[in-house]
Short mmCIF file of N, CA and C in Angstrom, two decimals:
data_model
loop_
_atom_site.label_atom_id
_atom_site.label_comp_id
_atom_site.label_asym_id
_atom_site.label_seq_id
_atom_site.Cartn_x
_atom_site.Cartn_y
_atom_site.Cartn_z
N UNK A 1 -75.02 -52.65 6.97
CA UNK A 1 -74.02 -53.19 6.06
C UNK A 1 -74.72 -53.61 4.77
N UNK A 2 -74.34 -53.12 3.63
CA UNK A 2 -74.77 -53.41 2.57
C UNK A 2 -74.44 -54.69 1.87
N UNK A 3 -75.49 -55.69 1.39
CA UNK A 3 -74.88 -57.06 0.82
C UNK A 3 -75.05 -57.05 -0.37
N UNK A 4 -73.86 -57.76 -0.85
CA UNK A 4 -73.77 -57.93 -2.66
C UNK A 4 -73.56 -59.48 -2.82
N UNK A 5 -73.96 -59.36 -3.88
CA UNK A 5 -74.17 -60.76 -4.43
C UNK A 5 -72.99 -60.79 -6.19
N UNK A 6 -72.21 -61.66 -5.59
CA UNK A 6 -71.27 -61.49 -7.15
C UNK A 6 -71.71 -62.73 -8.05
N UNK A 7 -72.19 -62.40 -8.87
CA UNK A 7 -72.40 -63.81 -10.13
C UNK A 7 -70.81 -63.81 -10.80
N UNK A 8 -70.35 -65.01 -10.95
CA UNK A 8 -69.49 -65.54 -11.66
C UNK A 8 -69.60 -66.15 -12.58
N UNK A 9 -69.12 -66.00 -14.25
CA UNK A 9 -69.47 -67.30 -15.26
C UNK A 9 -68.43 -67.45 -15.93
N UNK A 10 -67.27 -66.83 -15.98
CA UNK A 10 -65.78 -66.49 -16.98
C UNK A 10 -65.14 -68.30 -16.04
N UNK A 11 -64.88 -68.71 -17.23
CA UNK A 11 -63.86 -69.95 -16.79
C UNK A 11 -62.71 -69.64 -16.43
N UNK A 12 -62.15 -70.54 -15.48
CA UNK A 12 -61.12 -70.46 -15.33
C UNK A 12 -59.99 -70.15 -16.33
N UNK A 13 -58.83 -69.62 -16.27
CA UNK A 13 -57.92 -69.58 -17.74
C UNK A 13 -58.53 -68.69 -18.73
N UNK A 14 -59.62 -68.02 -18.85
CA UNK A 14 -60.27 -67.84 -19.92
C UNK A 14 -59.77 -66.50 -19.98
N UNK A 15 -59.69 -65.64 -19.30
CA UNK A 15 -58.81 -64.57 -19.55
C UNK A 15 -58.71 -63.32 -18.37
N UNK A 16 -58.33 -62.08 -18.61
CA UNK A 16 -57.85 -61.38 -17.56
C UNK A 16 -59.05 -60.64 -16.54
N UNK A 17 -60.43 -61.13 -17.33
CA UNK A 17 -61.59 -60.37 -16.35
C UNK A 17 -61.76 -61.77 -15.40
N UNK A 18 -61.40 -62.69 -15.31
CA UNK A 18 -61.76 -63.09 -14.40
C UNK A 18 -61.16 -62.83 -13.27
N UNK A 19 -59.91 -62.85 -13.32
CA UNK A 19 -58.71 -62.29 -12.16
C UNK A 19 -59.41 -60.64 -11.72
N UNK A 20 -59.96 -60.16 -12.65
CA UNK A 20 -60.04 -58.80 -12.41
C UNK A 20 -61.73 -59.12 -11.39
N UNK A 21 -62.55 -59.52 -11.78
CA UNK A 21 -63.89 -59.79 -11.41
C UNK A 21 -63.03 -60.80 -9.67
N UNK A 22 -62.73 -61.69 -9.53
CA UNK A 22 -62.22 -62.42 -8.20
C UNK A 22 -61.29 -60.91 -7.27
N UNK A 23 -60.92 -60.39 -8.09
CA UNK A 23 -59.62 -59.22 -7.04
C UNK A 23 -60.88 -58.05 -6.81
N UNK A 24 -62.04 -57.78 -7.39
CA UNK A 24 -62.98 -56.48 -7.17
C UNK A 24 -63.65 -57.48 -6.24
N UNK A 25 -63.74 -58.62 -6.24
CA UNK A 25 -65.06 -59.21 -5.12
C UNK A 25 -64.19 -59.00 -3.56
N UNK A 26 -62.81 -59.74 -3.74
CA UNK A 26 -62.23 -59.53 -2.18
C UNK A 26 -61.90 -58.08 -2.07
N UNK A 27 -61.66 -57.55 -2.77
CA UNK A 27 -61.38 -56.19 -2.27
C UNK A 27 -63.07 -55.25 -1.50
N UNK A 28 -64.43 -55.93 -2.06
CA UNK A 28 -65.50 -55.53 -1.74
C UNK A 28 -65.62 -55.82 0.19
N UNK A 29 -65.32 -57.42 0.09
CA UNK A 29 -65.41 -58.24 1.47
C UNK A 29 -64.52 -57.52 2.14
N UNK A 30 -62.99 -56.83 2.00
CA UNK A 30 -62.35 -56.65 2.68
C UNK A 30 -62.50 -55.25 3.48
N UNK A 31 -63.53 -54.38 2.54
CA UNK A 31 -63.97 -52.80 3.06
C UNK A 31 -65.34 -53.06 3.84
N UNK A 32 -65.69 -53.81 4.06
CA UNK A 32 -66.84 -54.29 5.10
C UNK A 32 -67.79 -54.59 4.50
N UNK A 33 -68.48 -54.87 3.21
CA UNK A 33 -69.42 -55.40 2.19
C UNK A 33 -69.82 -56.61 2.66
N UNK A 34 -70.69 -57.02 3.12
CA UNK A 34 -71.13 -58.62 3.20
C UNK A 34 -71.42 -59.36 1.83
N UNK A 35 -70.57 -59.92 1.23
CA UNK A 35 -70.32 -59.79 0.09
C UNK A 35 -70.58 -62.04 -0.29
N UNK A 36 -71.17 -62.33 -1.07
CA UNK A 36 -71.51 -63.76 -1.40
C UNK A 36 -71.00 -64.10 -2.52
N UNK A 37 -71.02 -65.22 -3.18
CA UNK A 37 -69.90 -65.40 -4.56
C UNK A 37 -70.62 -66.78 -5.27
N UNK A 38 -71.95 -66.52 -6.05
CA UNK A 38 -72.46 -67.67 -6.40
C UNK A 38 -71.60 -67.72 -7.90
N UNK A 39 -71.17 -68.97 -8.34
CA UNK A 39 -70.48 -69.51 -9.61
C UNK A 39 -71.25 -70.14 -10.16
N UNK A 40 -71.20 -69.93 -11.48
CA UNK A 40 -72.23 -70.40 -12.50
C UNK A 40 -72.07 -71.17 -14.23
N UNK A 41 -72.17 -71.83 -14.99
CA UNK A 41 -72.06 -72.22 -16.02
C UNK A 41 -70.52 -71.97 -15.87
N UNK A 42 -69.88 -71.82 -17.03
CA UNK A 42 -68.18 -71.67 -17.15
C UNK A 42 -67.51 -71.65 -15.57
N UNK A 43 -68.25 -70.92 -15.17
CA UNK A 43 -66.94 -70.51 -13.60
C UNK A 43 -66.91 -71.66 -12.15
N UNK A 44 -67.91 -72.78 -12.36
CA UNK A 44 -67.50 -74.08 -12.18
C UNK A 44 -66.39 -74.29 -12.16
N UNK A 45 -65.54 -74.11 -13.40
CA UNK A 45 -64.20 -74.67 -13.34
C UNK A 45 -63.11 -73.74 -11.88
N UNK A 46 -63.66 -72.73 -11.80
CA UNK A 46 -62.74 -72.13 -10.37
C UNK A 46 -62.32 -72.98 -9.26
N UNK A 47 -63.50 -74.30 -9.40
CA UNK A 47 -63.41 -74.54 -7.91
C UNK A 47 -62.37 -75.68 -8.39
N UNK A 48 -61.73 -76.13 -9.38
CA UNK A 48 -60.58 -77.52 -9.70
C UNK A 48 -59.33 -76.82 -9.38
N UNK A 49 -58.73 -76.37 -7.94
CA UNK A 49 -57.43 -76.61 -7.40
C UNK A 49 -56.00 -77.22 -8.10
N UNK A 50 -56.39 -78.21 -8.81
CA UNK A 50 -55.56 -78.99 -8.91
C UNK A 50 -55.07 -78.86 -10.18
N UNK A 51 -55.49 -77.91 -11.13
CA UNK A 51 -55.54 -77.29 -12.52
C UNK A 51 -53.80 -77.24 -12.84
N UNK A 52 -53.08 -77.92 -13.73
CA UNK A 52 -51.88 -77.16 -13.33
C UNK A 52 -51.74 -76.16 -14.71
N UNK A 53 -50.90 -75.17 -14.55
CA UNK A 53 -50.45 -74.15 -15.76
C UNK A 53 -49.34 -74.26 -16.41
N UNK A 54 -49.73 -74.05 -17.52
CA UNK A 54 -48.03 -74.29 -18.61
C UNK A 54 -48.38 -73.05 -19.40
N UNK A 55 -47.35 -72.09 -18.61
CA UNK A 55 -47.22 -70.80 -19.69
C UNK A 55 -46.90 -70.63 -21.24
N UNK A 56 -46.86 -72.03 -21.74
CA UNK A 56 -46.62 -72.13 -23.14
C UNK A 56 -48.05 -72.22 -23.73
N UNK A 57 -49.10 -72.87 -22.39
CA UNK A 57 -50.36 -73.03 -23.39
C UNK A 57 -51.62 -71.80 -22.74
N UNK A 58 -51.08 -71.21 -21.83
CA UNK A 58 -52.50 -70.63 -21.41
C UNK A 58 -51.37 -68.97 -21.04
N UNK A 59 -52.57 -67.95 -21.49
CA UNK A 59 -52.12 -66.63 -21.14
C UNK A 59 -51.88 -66.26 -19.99
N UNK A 60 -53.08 -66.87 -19.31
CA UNK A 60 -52.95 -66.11 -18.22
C UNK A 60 -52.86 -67.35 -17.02
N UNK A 61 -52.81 -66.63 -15.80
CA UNK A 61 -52.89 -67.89 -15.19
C UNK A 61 -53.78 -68.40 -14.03
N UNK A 62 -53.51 -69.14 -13.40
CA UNK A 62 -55.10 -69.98 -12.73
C UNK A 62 -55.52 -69.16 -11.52
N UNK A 63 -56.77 -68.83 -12.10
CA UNK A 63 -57.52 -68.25 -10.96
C UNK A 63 -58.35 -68.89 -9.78
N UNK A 64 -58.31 -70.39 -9.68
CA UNK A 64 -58.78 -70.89 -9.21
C UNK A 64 -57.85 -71.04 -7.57
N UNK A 65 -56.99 -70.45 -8.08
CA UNK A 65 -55.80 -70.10 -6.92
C UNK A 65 -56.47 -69.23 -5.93
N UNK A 66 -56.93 -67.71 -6.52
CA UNK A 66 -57.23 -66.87 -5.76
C UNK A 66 -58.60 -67.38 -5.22
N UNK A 67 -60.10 -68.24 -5.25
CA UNK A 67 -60.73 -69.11 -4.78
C UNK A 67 -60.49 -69.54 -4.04
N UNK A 68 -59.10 -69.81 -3.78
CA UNK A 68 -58.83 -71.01 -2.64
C UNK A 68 -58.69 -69.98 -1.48
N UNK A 69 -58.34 -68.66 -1.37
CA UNK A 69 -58.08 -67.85 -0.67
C UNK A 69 -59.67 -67.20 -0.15
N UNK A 70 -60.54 -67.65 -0.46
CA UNK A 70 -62.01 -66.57 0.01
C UNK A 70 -62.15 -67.25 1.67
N UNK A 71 -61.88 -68.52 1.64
CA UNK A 71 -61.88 -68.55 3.40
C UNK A 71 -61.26 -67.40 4.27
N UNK A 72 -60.12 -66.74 3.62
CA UNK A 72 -59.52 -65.44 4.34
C UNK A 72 -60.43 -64.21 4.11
N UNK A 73 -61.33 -64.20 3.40
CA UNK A 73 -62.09 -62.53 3.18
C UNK A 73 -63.09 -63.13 3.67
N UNK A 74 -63.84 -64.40 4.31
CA UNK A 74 -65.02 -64.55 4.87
C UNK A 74 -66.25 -64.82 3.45
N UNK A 75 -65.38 -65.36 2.49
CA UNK A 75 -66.21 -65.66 0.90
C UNK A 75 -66.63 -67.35 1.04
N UNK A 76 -66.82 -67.52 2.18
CA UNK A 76 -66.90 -69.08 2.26
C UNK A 76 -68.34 -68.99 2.98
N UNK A 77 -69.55 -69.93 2.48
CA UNK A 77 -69.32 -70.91 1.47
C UNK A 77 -69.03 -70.63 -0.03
N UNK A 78 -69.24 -70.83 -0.92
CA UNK A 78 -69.47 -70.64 -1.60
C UNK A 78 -70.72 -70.84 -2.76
N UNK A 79 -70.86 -69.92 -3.22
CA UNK A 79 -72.81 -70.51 -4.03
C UNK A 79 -72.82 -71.50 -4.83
N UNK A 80 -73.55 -72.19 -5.08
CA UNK A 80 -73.60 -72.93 -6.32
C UNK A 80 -75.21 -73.33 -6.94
N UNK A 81 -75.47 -73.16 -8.15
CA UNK A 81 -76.73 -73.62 -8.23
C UNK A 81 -77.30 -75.21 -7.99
N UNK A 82 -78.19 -75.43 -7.55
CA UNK A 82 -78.69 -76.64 -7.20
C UNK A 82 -78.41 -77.68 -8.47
N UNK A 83 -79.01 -77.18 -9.38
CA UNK A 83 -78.73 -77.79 -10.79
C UNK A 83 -77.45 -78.13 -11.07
N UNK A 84 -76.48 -77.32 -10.47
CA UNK A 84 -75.06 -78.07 -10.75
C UNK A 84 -74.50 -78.45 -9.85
N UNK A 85 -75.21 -79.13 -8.58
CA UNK A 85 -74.79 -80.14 -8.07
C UNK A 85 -73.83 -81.46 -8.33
N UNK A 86 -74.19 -82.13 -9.36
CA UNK A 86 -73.79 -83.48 -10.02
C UNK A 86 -72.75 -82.94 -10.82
N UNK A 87 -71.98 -82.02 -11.17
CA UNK A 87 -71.03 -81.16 -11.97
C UNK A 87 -69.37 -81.38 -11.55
N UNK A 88 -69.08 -82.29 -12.30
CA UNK A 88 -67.67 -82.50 -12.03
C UNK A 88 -66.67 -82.10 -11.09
N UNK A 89 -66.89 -80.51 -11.17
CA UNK A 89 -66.22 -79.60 -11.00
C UNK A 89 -66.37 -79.42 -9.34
N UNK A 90 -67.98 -79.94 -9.16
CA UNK A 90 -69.04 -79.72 -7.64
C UNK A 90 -68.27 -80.62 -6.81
N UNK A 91 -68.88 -81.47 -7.80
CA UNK A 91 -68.14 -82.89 -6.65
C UNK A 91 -66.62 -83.44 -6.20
N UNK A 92 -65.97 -82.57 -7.13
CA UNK A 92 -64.54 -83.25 -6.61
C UNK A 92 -64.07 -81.64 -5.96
N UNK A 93 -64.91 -80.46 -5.70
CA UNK A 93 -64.62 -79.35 -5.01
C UNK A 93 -63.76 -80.00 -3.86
N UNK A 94 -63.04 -79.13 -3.49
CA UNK A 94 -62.61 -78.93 -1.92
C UNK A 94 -63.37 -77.88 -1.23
N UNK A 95 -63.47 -76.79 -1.37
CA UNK A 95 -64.35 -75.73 -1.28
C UNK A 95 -65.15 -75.73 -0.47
N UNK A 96 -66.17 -74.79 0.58
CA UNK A 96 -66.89 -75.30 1.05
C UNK A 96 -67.83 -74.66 0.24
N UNK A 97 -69.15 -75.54 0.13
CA UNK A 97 -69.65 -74.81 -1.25
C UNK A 97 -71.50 -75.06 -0.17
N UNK A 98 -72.30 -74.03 -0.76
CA UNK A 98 -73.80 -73.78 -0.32
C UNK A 98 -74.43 -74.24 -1.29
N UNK A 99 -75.73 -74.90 -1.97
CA UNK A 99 -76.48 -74.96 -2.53
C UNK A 99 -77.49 -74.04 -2.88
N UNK A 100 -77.92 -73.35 -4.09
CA UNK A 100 -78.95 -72.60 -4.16
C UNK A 100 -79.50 -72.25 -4.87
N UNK A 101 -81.21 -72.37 -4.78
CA UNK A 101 -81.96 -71.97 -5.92
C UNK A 101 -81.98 -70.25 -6.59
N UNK A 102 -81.29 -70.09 -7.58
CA UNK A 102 -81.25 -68.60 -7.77
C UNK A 102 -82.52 -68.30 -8.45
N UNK A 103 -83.56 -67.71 -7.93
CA UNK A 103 -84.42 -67.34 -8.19
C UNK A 103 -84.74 -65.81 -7.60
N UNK A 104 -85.85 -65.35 -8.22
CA UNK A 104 -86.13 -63.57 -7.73
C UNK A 104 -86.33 -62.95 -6.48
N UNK A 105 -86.70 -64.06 -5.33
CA UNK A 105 -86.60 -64.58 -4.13
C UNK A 105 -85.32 -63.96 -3.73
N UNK A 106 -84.39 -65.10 -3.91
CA UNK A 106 -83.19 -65.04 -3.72
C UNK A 106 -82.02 -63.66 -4.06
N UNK A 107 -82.40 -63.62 -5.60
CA UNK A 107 -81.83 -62.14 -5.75
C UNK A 107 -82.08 -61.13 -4.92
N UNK A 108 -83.61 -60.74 -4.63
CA UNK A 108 -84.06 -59.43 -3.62
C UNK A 108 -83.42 -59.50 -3.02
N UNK A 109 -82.97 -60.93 -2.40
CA UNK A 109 -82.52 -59.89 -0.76
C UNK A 109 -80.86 -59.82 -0.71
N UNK A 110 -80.78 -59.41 -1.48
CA UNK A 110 -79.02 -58.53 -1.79
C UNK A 110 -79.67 -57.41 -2.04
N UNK A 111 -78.44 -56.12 -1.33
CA UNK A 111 -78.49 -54.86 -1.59
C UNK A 111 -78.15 -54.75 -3.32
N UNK A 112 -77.29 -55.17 -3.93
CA UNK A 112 -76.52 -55.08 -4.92
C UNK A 112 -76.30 -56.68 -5.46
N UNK A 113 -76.41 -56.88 -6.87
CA UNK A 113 -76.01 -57.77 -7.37
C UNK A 113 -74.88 -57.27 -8.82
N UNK A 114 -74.10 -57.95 -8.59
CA UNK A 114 -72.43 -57.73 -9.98
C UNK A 114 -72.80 -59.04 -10.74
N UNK A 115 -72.93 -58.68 -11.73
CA UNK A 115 -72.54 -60.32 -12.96
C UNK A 115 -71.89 -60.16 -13.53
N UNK A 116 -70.81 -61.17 -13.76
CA UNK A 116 -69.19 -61.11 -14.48
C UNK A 116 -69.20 -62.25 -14.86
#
């Protein structure tokens, strides 16, 4: 089984690749990909649930929705860098979230790595 590693950095709300980058990762997990989902700088904000939307102020809408759904494709935990531990976004997660140093280490041992 081949493993991929998806980098995330598009904020939440920020526009239609992120929906598009979250729907190519479960669709990866769901064809048998052992597939991981570390979030990074901007894409922090995925993990705030509680986001609400007003189609008067934002285009598109909250992707932090489809996040809440990776416990069903087996996308749980979720990555996070060590460094953004103390990160607003970390600590009031619901999420179950992993800690991790992303280093060259760490990259190798994915078959495949995606950055979005």
């Amino acid at each position: 089984m081949k493993s991929v590693l998806v980098i995330l950095t598009q904020a939440n709300l920020a526009n239609l690749q992120v929906h598009e980058s979250l729907s190519a990762t479960m669709v990866l997990a769901t064809f048998g990909c052992e597939v991981k989902v570390l979030l990074q700088d901007a894409a922090l904000s995925l993990l705030n649930a509680e986001l609400p939307f007003d189609q008067l102020k934002h285009a598109f809408k909250v992707a932090s929705n489809m996040v809440d759904s990776f416990e069903f494709y087996d996308l749980s935990p979720i990555l996070v860098e060590t460094r953004h531990q103390h990160s607003h976004f970390v600590v009031n997660a619901q999420q179950d979230i992993e800690f991790v140093e992303l280093n060259a280490d760490f990259i190798q041992s994915f078959d495949f790595v995606l950055y979005w």
